[in-house]
């Protein structure tokens, strides 16, 4: 006790809200993330993880942001035409005797990590890889917060199967699909423990969970936010765990980005 005052320690994390299977926690510091994973999540290996650079971004794929709720892009191209154009564009660019891609989602997955705008969202089986992608991109406003999401895969699969069983219309059922391609085209996906989700067009993961888990009292989707101002410390810490662009991107791009971070962060 100093001068009659007791300096209260900040909470490690606090609950922002919980409704319809969606929970949100606000962390006072990155250093408590490992505590949370070890204390609360270590025995729950059915969650997959995603990091985003801004806490207010929806879990929405890049293609939906272009289409903005419409059936065509601003230039008048449909999703189907966009994929068809990509298939023609990659002819002769996949090496000798490339593996056969069996369905539409495998084509989308091929394009996803090559910069194509797709209806897929990247996820990982590692909460620390997700953290790396949340913090990697530098933002000017250090007062903003980043977000890391955890999604309970079995709950989504069960609810999607229920929807499929009762679906009588034509076209793709309004479900969330998990895409985990077996193709050897993408070594990045292997190194990142990566997989994808595909939601109904123009519906974010949050919106889908909120609609289909009304009153559900278990966590299907968890959102955790952290201070952006800790970026350099976080990336330095993750690098000591061998989570960096060298390990996640086994190519020249990965080597270049790793070298760029060494210019930005002292003792990286």
XYZ file of C-alpha atoms in Angstrom:
268
model
C 0.000 0.000 0.000
C 1.561 3.283 -1.164
C 0.072 6.616 -0.135
C -3.151 4.914 0.822
C -3.801 3.620 -2.739
C -3.684 0.123 -4.080
C -2.748 -0.174 -7.737
C -5.259 -2.572 -9.245
C -3.981 -4.947 -11.886
C -5.933 -4.892 -15.157
C -8.091 -7.887 -15.923
C -6.426 -10.418 -18.179
C -9.593 -10.613 -20.244
C -13.231 -9.685 -19.871
C -16.442 -10.850 -21.490
C -17.906 -8.338 -23.948
C -20.972 -10.421 -24.738
C -22.450 -13.824 -25.457
C -25.540 -14.554 -27.555
C -26.686 -17.304 -29.940
C -23.458 -19.277 -29.683
C -21.229 -16.231 -30.302
C -18.934 -15.036 -27.525
C -16.539 -12.101 -27.436
C -13.630 -11.477 -25.069
C -11.524 -8.345 -24.801
C -7.925 -8.953 -23.704
C -5.901 -6.255 -21.969
C -2.632 -7.599 -23.402
C -1.278 -10.169 -25.836
C 0.745 -11.784 -23.039
C -2.475 -13.337 -21.682
C -3.295 -15.121 -24.929
C -1.101 -18.120 -24.126
C -2.676 -18.242 -20.649
C -6.132 -18.413 -22.180
C -5.171 -21.100 -24.707
C -3.557 -23.233 -22.002
C -6.181 -22.665 -19.297
C -9.382 -22.668 -21.357
C -8.801 -24.178 -24.803
C -6.080 -26.804 -24.523
C -8.497 -29.752 -24.429
C -10.771 -28.368 -27.163
C -9.008 -29.398 -30.347
C -12.119 -29.178 -32.540
C -11.808 -25.405 -32.979
C -10.191 -23.781 -35.986
C -8.679 -20.306 -35.877
C -8.483 -17.123 -37.918
C -6.753 -13.785 -37.325
C -7.898 -10.456 -38.747
C -6.087 -7.129 -38.711
C -9.157 -5.093 -37.710
C -11.597 -6.056 -34.959
C -14.619 -4.667 -36.838
C -14.073 -6.691 -40.018
C -16.707 -9.352 -40.589
C -15.821 -12.971 -41.316
C -16.574 -12.369 -44.965
C -14.580 -13.565 -48.012
C -12.944 -11.201 -50.467
C -15.379 -12.032 -53.277
C -18.380 -10.969 -51.189
C -16.734 -7.609 -50.563
C -16.500 -7.104 -54.328
C -20.061 -8.240 -55.068
C -21.513 -6.254 -52.125
C -24.697 -8.301 -51.907
C -25.286 -8.477 -55.655
C -25.271 -11.396 -58.086
C -22.725 -9.676 -60.328
C -19.525 -7.726 -59.798
C -19.337 -3.983 -60.622
C -18.045 -4.997 -64.083
C -20.992 -7.356 -64.642
C -19.202 -10.686 -64.070
C -20.859 -13.519 -62.119
C -19.035 -15.731 -59.623
C -19.245 -18.657 -62.051
C -17.706 -16.613 -64.883
C -14.954 -15.407 -62.555
C -13.986 -19.002 -61.710
C -14.188 -20.084 -65.337
C -11.852 -17.242 -66.342
C -9.366 -18.346 -63.665
C -9.404 -21.940 -64.949
C -8.479 -20.744 -68.428
C -5.877 -18.321 -67.074
C -3.929 -21.012 -65.199
C -3.592 -23.363 -68.182
C 0.062 -24.320 -68.572
C 1.008 -22.637 -65.280
C 0.599 -25.547 -62.838
C 3.696 -27.459 -63.875
C 3.978 -30.797 -65.647
C 1.223 -33.351 -65.021
C -0.716 -31.276 -62.451
C -3.190 -33.141 -60.240
C -6.813 -33.176 -61.315
C -9.019 -30.818 -59.333
C -12.281 -32.644 -58.768
C -14.735 -29.928 -57.816
C -15.407 -26.202 -57.724
C -14.122 -25.716 -54.182
C -10.738 -27.233 -55.036
C -10.389 -24.681 -57.842
C -11.322 -21.890 -55.476
C -8.790 -23.224 -52.940
C -6.042 -23.233 -55.578
C -6.745 -19.600 -56.358
C -7.139 -18.482 -52.738
C -3.469 -18.584 -51.805
C -2.415 -17.235 -55.181
C -4.264 -13.955 -54.706
C -7.557 -14.792 -56.431
C -10.701 -13.192 -55.032
C -12.763 -16.184 -53.880
C -15.759 -17.133 -51.703
C -13.414 -18.891 -49.245
C -12.047 -17.783 -45.884
C -8.648 -18.952 -44.623
C -8.492 -20.729 -41.263
C -5.789 -22.661 -39.445
C -5.635 -25.412 -36.859
C -3.115 -23.326 -34.849
C -4.179 -20.444 -32.577
C -0.663 -19.030 -32.862
C -0.583 -19.050 -36.654
C -3.898 -17.191 -36.536
C -2.305 -14.618 -34.228
C 0.571 -14.152 -36.647
C -1.744 -13.303 -39.529
C -3.732 -10.924 -37.323
C -0.625 -8.937 -36.408
C 1.522 -9.245 -39.539
C 0.172 -6.275 -41.484
C 1.221 -2.951 -39.997
C -1.504 -0.333 -39.493
C -0.971 3.355 -38.873
C -3.452 3.606 -35.998
C -1.818 1.724 -33.117
C -4.887 2.327 -30.951
C -7.026 -0.034 -33.018
C -7.456 -3.663 -31.992
C -6.927 -6.902 -33.879
C -9.215 -9.939 -33.671
C -8.623 -13.671 -33.425
C -11.564 -16.020 -34.013
C -12.155 -19.628 -32.986
C -14.868 -21.640 -34.765
C -16.208 -24.950 -33.439
C -16.070 -27.151 -36.523
C -18.295 -30.066 -35.317
C -21.167 -27.721 -34.387
C -21.085 -26.118 -37.828
C -20.939 -29.498 -39.551
C -23.913 -30.860 -37.584
C -26.073 -27.825 -38.294
C -25.095 -27.833 -41.985
C -26.018 -31.516 -42.279
C -29.434 -30.759 -40.771
C -29.977 -28.033 -43.358
C -28.897 -30.286 -46.223
C -31.300 -33.052 -45.152
C -34.245 -30.672 -45.260
C -33.178 -28.763 -48.390
C -35.456 -29.301 -51.396
C -34.501 -26.407 -53.671
C -32.017 -26.379 -56.538
C -28.517 -25.044 -56.227
C -26.117 -24.950 -53.334
C -27.702 -25.378 -49.861
C -27.261 -22.387 -47.502
C -24.597 -24.088 -45.380
C -21.032 -23.495 -44.257
C -18.706 -25.965 -45.988
C -15.212 -26.869 -44.830
C -12.728 -27.148 -47.687
C -9.547 -29.093 -46.971
C -8.035 -29.925 -50.370
C -5.705 -32.892 -50.813
C -3.970 -31.342 -53.816
C -0.174 -30.902 -53.650
C -0.413 -27.576 -55.489
C -0.266 -25.526 -52.318
C 2.625 -26.098 -49.919
C 1.662 -22.936 -48.032
C -1.587 -24.583 -46.978
C 0.325 -27.555 -45.548
C 2.795 -25.403 -43.604
C 0.058 -23.190 -42.174
C -2.176 -26.055 -41.029
C -4.674 -24.391 -43.316
C -8.211 -25.071 -44.430
C -11.092 -22.962 -45.707
C -14.731 -22.259 -45.034
C -17.298 -21.393 -47.654
C -20.473 -19.679 -46.460
C -23.627 -18.921 -48.458
C -23.017 -16.013 -50.832
C -23.172 -12.592 -49.160
C -23.634 -14.035 -45.650
C -20.815 -13.709 -43.111
C -19.928 -16.498 -40.701
C -21.220 -14.380 -37.795
C -24.575 -13.845 -39.501
C -24.929 -17.552 -40.275
C -24.124 -18.642 -36.714
C -26.399 -15.990 -35.232
C -29.287 -17.196 -37.410
C -28.871 -20.931 -36.854
C -27.896 -21.095 -33.156
C -30.578 -18.923 -31.548
C -30.515 -19.437 -27.779
C -27.563 -21.837 -27.964
C -25.552 -21.687 -24.733
C -22.244 -23.137 -25.940
C -19.516 -21.315 -27.837
C -19.728 -21.968 -31.561
C -17.851 -18.820 -32.575
C -15.442 -17.011 -30.255
C -14.014 -13.565 -30.994
C -11.013 -12.290 -29.039
C -9.618 -8.782 -29.461
C -6.146 -7.508 -28.520
C -4.265 -4.194 -28.575
C -2.634 -3.476 -31.922
C 0.104 -1.434 -30.232
C 1.830 -4.683 -29.159
C 2.476 -5.744 -32.769
C 6.281 -5.768 -32.699
C 6.432 -7.647 -29.397
C 3.917 -10.216 -30.660
C 5.727 -10.858 -33.944
C 9.062 -11.082 -32.136
C 7.578 -13.610 -29.693
C 6.024 -15.707 -32.459
C 9.302 -15.692 -34.366
C 10.939 -17.349 -31.356
C 8.282 -20.070 -31.777
C 9.302 -20.417 -35.457
C 6.025 -18.888 -36.591
C 7.049 -16.493 -39.332
C 6.952 -16.082 -43.101
C 9.872 -18.460 -43.548
C 7.977 -21.344 -41.982
C 4.500 -20.441 -43.249
C 5.427 -19.535 -46.833
C 8.091 -21.996 -48.087
C 8.959 -19.939 -51.159
C 10.708 -16.748 -52.295
C 7.776 -14.622 -51.169
C 8.147 -15.949 -47.628
C 11.878 -15.263 -47.597
C 11.293 -11.702 -48.823
C 8.636 -10.907 -46.224
C 10.774 -12.362 -43.439
C 13.687 -10.170 -44.491
C 11.396 -7.120 -44.609
C 10.340 -7.684 -40.993
C 13.985 -7.782 -39.940
C 14.221 -4.201 -41.258
C 11.189 -3.094 -39.241
C 11.592 -4.866 -35.895
C 14.758 -4.631 -33.808
C 16.186 -7.993 -32.736
C 13.539 -9.824 -34.748
